[in-house]
Coordinates of C-alpha atoms in Angstrom, one line a residue:
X1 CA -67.2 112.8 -28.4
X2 CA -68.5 112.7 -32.0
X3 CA -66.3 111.2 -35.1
X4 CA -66.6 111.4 -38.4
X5 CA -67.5 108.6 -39.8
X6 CA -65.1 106.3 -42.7
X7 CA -67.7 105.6 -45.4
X8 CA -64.5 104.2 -47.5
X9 CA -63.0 101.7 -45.0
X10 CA -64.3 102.2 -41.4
X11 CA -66.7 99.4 -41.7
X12 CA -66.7 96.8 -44.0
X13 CA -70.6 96.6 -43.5
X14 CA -71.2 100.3 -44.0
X15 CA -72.8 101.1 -47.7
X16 CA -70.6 103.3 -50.0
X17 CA -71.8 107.2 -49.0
X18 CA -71.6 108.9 -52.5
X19 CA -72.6 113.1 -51.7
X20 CA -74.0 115.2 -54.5
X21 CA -73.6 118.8 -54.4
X22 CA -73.5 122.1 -56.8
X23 CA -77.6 121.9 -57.2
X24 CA -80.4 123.2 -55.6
X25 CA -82.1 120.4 -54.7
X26 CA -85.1 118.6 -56.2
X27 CA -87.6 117.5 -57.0
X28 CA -90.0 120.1 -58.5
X29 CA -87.0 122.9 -58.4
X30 CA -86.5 124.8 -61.5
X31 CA -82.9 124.2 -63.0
X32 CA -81.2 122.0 -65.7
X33 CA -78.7 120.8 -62.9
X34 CA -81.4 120.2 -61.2
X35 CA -84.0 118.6 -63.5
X36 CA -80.2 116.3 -64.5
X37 CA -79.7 115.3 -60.7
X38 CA -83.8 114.3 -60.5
X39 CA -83.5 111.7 -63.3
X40 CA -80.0 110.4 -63.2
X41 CA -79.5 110.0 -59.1
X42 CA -82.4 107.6 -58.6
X43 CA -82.0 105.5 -61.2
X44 CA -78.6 105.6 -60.1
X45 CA -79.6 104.1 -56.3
X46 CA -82.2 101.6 -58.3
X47 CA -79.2 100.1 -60.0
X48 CA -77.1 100.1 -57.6
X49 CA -79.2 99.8 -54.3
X50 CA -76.0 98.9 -51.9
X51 CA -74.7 102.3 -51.9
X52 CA -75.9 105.6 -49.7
X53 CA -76.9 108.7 -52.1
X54 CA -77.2 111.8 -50.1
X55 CA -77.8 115.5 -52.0
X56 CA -76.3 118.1 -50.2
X57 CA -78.6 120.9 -51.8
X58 CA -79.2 124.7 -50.9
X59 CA -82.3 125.2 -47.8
X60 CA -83.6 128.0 -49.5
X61 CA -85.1 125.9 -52.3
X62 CA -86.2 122.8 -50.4
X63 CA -89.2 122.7 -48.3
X64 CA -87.6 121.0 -45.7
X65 CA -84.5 120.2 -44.4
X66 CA -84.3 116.4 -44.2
X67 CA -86.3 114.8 -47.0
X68 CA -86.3 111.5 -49.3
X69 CA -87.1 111.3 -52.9
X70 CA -87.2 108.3 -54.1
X71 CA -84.5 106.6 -52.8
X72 CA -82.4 109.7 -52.2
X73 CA -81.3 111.5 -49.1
X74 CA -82.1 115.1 -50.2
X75 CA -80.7 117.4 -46.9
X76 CA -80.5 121.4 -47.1
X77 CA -77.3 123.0 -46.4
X78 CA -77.6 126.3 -45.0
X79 CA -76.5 129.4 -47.9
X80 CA -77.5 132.9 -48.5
X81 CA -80.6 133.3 -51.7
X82 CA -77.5 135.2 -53.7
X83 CA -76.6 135.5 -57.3
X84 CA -73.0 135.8 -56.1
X85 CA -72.8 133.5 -53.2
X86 CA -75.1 130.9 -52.8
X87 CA -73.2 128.2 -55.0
X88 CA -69.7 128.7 -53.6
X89 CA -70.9 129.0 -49.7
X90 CA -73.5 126.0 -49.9
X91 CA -70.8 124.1 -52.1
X92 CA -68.0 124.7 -49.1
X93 CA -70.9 123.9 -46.1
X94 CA -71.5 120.9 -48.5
X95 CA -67.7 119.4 -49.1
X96 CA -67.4 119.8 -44.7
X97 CA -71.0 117.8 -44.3
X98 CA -69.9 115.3 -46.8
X99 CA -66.3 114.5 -45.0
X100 CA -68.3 114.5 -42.0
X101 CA -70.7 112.0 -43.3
X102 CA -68.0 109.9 -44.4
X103 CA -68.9 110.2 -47.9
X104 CA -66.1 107.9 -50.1
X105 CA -66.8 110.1 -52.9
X106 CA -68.4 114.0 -53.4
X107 CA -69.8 114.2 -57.2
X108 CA -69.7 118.6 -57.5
X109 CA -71.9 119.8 -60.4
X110 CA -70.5 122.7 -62.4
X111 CA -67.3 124.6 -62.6
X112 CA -68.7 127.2 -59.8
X113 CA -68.9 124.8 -57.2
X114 CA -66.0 123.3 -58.8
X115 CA -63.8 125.9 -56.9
X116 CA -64.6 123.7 -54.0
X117 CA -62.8 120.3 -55.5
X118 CA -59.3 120.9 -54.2
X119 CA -60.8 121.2 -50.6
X120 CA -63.3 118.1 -51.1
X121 CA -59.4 116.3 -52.3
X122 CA -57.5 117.4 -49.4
X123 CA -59.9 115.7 -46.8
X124 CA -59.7 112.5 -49.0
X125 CA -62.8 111.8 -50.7
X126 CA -62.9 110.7 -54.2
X127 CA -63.9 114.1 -56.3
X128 CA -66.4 113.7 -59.3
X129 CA -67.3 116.7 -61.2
X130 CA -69.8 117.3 -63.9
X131 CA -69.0 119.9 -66.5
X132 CA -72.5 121.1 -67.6
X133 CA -71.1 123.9 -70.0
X134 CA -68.4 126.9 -70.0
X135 CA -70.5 128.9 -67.7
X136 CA -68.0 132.2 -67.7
X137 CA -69.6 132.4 -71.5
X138 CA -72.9 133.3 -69.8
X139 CA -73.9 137.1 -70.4
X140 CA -75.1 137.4 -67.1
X141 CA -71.5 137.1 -65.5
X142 CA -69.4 140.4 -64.7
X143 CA -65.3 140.2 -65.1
X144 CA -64.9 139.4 -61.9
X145 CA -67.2 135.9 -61.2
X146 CA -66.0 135.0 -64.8
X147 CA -62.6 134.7 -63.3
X148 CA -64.1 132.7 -60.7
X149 CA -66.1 130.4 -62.8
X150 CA -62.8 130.0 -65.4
X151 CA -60.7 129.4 -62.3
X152 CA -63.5 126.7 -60.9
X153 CA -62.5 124.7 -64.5
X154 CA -59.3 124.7 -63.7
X155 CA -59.6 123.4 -60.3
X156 CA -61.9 121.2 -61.1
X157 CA -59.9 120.0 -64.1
X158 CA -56.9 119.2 -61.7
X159 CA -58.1 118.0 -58.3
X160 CA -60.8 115.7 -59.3
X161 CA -60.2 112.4 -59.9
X162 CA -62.9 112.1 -62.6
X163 CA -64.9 114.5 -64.8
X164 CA -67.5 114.2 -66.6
X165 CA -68.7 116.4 -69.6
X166 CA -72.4 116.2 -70.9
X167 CA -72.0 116.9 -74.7
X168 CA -69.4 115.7 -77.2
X169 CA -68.3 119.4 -78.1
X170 CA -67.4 120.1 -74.5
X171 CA -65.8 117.0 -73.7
X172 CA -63.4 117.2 -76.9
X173 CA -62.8 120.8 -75.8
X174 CA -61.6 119.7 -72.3
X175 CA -59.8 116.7 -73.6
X176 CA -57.7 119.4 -75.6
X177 CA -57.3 122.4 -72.8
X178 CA -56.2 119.8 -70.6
X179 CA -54.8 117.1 -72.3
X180 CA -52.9 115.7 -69.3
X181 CA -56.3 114.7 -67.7
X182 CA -57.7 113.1 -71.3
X183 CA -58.5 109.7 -70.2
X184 CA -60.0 111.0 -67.0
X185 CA -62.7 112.8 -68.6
X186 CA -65.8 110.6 -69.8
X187 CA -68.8 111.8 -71.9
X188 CA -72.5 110.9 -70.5
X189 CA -75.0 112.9 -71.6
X190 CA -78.1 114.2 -70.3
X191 CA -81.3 111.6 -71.5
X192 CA -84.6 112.4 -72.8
X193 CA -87.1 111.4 -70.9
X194 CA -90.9 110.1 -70.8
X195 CA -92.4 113.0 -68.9
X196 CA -95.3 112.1 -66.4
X197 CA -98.9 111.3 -67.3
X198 CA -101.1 113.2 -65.1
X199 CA -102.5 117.0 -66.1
X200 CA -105.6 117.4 -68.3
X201 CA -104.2 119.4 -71.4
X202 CA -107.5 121.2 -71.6
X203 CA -107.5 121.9 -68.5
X204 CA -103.9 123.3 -69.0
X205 CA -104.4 125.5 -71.3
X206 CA -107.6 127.1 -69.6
X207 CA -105.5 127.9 -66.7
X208 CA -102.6 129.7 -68.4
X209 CA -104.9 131.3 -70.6
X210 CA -103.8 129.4 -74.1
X211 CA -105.4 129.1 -77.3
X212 CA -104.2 126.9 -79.8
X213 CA -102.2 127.3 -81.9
X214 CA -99.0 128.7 -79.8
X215 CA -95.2 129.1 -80.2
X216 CA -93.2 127.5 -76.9
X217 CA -90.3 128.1 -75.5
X218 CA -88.9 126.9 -72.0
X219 CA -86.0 128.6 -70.2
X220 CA -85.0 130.6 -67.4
X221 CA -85.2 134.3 -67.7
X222 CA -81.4 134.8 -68.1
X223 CA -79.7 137.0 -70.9
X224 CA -77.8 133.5 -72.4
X225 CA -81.5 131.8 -73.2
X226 CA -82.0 134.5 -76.1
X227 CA -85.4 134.7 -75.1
X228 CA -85.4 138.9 -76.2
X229 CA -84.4 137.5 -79.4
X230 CA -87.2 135.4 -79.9
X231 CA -89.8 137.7 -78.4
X232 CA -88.1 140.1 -80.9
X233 CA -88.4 138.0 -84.0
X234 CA -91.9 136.9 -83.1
X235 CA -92.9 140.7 -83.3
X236 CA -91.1 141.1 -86.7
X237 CA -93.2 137.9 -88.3
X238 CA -96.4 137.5 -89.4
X239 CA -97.3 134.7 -87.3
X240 CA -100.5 136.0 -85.4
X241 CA -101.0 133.7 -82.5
X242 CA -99.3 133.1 -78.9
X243 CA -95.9 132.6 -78.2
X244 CA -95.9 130.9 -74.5
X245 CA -92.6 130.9 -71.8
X246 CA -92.1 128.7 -69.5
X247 CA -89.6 129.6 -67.0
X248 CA -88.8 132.1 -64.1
X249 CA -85.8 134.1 -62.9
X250 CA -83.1 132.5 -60.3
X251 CA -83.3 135.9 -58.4
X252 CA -84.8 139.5 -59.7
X253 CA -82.9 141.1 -62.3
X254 CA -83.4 144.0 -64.4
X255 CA -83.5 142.0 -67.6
X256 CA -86.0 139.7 -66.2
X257 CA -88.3 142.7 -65.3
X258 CA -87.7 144.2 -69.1
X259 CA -88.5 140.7 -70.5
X260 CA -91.6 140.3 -68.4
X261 CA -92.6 143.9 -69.3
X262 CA -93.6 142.6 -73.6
X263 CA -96.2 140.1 -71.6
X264 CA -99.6 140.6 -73.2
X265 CA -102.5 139.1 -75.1
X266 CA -99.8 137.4 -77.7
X267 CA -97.0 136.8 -75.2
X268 CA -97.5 134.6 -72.6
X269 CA -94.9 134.5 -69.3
X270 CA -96.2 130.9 -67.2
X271 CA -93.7 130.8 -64.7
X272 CA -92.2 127.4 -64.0
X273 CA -94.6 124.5 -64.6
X274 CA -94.5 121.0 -63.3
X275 CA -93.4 118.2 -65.5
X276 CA -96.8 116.5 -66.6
X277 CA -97.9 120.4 -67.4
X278 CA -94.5 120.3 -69.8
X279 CA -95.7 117.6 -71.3
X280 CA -99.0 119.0 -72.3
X281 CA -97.2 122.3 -74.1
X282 CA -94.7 120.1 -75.6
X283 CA -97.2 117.9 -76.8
X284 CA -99.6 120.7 -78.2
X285 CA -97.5 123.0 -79.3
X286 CA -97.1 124.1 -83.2
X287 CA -93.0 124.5 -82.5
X288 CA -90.9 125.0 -80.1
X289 CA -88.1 126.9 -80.1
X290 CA -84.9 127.5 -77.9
X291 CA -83.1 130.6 -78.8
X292 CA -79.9 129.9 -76.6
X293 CA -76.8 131.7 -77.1
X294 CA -75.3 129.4 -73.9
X295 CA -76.1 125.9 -73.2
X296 CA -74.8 122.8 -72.0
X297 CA -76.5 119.9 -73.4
X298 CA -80.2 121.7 -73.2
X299 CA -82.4 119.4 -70.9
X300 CA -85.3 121.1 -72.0
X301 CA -84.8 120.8 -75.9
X302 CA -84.3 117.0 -75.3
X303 CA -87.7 116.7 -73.2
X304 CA -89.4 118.3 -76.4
X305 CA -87.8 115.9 -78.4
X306 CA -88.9 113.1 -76.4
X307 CA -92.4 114.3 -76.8
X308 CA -92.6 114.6 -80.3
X309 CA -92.7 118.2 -80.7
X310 CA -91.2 120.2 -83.8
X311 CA -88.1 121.9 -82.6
X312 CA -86.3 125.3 -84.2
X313 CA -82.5 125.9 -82.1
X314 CA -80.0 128.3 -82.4
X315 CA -76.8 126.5 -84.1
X316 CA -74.9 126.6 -80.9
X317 CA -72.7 123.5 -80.6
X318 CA -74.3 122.1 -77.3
X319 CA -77.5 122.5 -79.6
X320 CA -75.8 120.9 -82.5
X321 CA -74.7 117.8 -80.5
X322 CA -78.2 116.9 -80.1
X323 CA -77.9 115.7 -83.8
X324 CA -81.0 117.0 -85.7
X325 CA -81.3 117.8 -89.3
X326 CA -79.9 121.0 -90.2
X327 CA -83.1 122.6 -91.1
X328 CA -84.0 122.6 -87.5
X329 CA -81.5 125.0 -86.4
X330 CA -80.8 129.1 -87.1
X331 CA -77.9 131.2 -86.5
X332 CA -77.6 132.2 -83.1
X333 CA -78.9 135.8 -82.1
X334 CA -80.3 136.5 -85.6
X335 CA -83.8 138.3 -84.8
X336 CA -84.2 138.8 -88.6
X337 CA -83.3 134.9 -89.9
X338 CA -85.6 133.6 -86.7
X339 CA -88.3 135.8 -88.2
X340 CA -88.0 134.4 -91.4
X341 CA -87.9 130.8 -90.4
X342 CA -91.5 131.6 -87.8
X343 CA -93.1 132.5 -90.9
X344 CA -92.6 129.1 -93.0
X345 CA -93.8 125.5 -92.5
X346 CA -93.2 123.6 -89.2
X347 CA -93.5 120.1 -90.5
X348 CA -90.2 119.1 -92.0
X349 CA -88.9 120.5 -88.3
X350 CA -90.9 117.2 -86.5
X351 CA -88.3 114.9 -84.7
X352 CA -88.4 111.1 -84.0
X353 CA -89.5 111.4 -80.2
X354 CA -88.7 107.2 -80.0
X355 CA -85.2 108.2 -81.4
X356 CA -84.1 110.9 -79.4
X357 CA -85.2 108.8 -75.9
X358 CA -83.1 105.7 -77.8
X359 CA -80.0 108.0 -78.0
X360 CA -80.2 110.3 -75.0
X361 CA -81.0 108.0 -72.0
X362 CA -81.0 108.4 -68.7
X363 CA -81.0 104.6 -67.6
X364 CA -77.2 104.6 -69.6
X365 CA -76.1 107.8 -68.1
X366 CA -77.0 105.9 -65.2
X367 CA -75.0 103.4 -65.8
X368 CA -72.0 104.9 -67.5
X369 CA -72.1 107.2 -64.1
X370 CA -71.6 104.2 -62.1
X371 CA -68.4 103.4 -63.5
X372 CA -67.3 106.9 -63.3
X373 CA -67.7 106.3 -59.5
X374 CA -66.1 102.5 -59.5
X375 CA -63.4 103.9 -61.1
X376 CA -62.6 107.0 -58.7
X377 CA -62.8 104.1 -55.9
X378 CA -60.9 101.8 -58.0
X379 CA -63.4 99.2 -57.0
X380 CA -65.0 96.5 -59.1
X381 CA -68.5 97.9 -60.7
X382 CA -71.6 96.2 -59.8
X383 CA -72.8 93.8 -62.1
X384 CA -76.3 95.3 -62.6
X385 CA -74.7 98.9 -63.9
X386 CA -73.7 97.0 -67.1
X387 CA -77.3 94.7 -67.2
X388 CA -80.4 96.1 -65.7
X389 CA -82.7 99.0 -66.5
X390 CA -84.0 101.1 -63.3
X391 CA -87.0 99.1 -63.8
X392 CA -88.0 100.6 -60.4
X393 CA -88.8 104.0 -61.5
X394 CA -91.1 102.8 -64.5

């Protein structure tokens, strides 16, 4: 007869199982959970090699079912492709494969899946949640899954024995909604990282069909990204070359269709890109620009930072917290102000790319996640969390 296995105290010889879940999977999958998980959880298992990492993603994005990235157990949990009900039915087939794996502790990404934490609690593992952003702010939520996304905070906020928020604005915002669990929430932000080397940017740009110079933004084609506004404001300048997205749609929608529709000569839709092609349009870009009226600490803003590129936000405050001069942000969902600030100079918006990767890094967040998970298991961190660079991912 089969038993679940103890990865907590069944065996003294047995590595510590830590189970990931509330993302899609990776790598190569389009998502800022996503693109978070791919360069935190290996450097994670490079610092700390003793330990068992196993992401309990969603099949329908992975190529297969069983796979290994660098370190990482990457398995595919069987869910419906749904707006509505993929994250909460691969998040509840995820928290039943992780107690049967034994896992000592379940880190759940985002406050959908963290509907799921008082489950993962009642069969005894360790719960770890990762506040990514207020999700029920997002435009593309009706009444009903906002209700579902504010109660996944609260859950999540009570039953797990650690949180973590990625920006300073959301952790202070947590730390005073739920002041009772203060001490138990930790800031680590998202890094910026050194993209790969690898894709000819000539070459690049042929294949989308890009002439320098060109506008870039990166984002999924969701209502809260503001990309309308920015195709908008484009329109209304006088700037008169291309203005390039990068980005797709998690499932068809009638905005993304409407969005896609203003594709032409000027307006370039590339569908999601790999990360050395990123770094080509970051690189050669004139600006980029991220229009966001949601975001949680925006991945993609900090991989443009990291490559040097001029940068024009919206003043949301996860945009804020990055921490750039003021002249590189505009008021949020203000077509006519965006216009404006197309048509002026870009080069007092350039950003210190050796700055950004020194404040936002991923090998820290690696580390400073460590201890998230040494303290859930009340267990003595590993001396190399507090010492050593993943060295073995350079």
């Amino acid at each position: 007869m089969l038993q679940r296995t103890s990865g907590l105290m069944s065996n003294p010889g047995e590595p510590t199982t830590i189970c990931v879940t509330g993302l899609r999977g990776f790598p190569n999958v389009m998502g800022g959970i996503e693109s978070h998980c791919e360069e935190l959880l290996p450097r994670i298992k490079a610092i700390w090699p003793e330990h068992r990492s196993v992401v309990l993603g969603r099949a329908p994005y992975l190529p297969e079912r069983e796979s290994e990235y660098k370190g990482v157990e990457i398995v595919g949990v069987p869910c419906p492709r749904s707006k509505h009900l993929e994250a909460i039915v691969s998040t509840f087939m995820a928290v039943l494969a992780a107690w049967w794996r034994g896992a000592a502790v379940i880190h759940i990404h985002a406050i959908g899946p963290g509907l799921m934490a008082p489950l993962a609690y009642l069969l005894g593992m360790q719960v770890v949640v990762t506040h990514h952003g207020t999700d029920y702010n997002r435009a593309k939520w009706g009444r009903v899954a906002r209700a579902a996304l504010r109660a996944g905070e609260w859950l999540a906020l009570t039953f797990a024995h650690r949180i973590i928020a990625v920006s300073p604005s959301l952790a202070a915002q947590l730390r005073e909604n739920f002041p009772k669990r203060a001490k138990d929430i930790s800031y680590i932000p998202n890094g910026a990282p050194l993209l790969p080397d690898g894709a000819d940017p000539e070459l690049v740009l042929e294949r989308l069909g890009i002439s320098e110079p060109f506008l870039l933004a990166v984002g999924r084609l969701v209502p809260e990204k503001g990309l309308h506004d920015l195709i908008a404001a484009f329109e209304r300048s006088d700037y008169e070359a291309q203005l390039v997205i990068v980005g797709g749609a998690d499932h068809q929608s009638e905005y993304a269709r409407e969005l896609m529709a203003r594709a032409g000569d000027r307006v370039i839709f590339a569908g999601v890109q790999s990360r050395a092609t990123l770094k080509c349009l970051y690189e050669r870009c004139e600006l980029f620009v991220m229009p966001s009226h949601h975001e949680g600490l925006p991945i993609a803003a900090l991989e443009a930072g990291s490559c040097g590129a001029r940068m024009l936000l919206s003043d949301i405050a996860a945009n804020r917290d990055i921490g750039l001069d003021p002249h590189n942000y505009f008021p949020v969902g203000d077509v006519d102000a965006l216009a404006r600030r197309l048509d002026e100079d870009y080069e007092d918006l350039a950003v210190n790319a050796e700055l950004m990767r020194s404040r936002f890094s991923w090998d820290q967040a690696a580390c400073d996640t460590i201890k998230v998970y040494q303290a859930a298991l009340n267990m003595r961190a590993p001396s190399a969390a507090t010492s050593q660079p993943a060295e073995a991912l350079d």
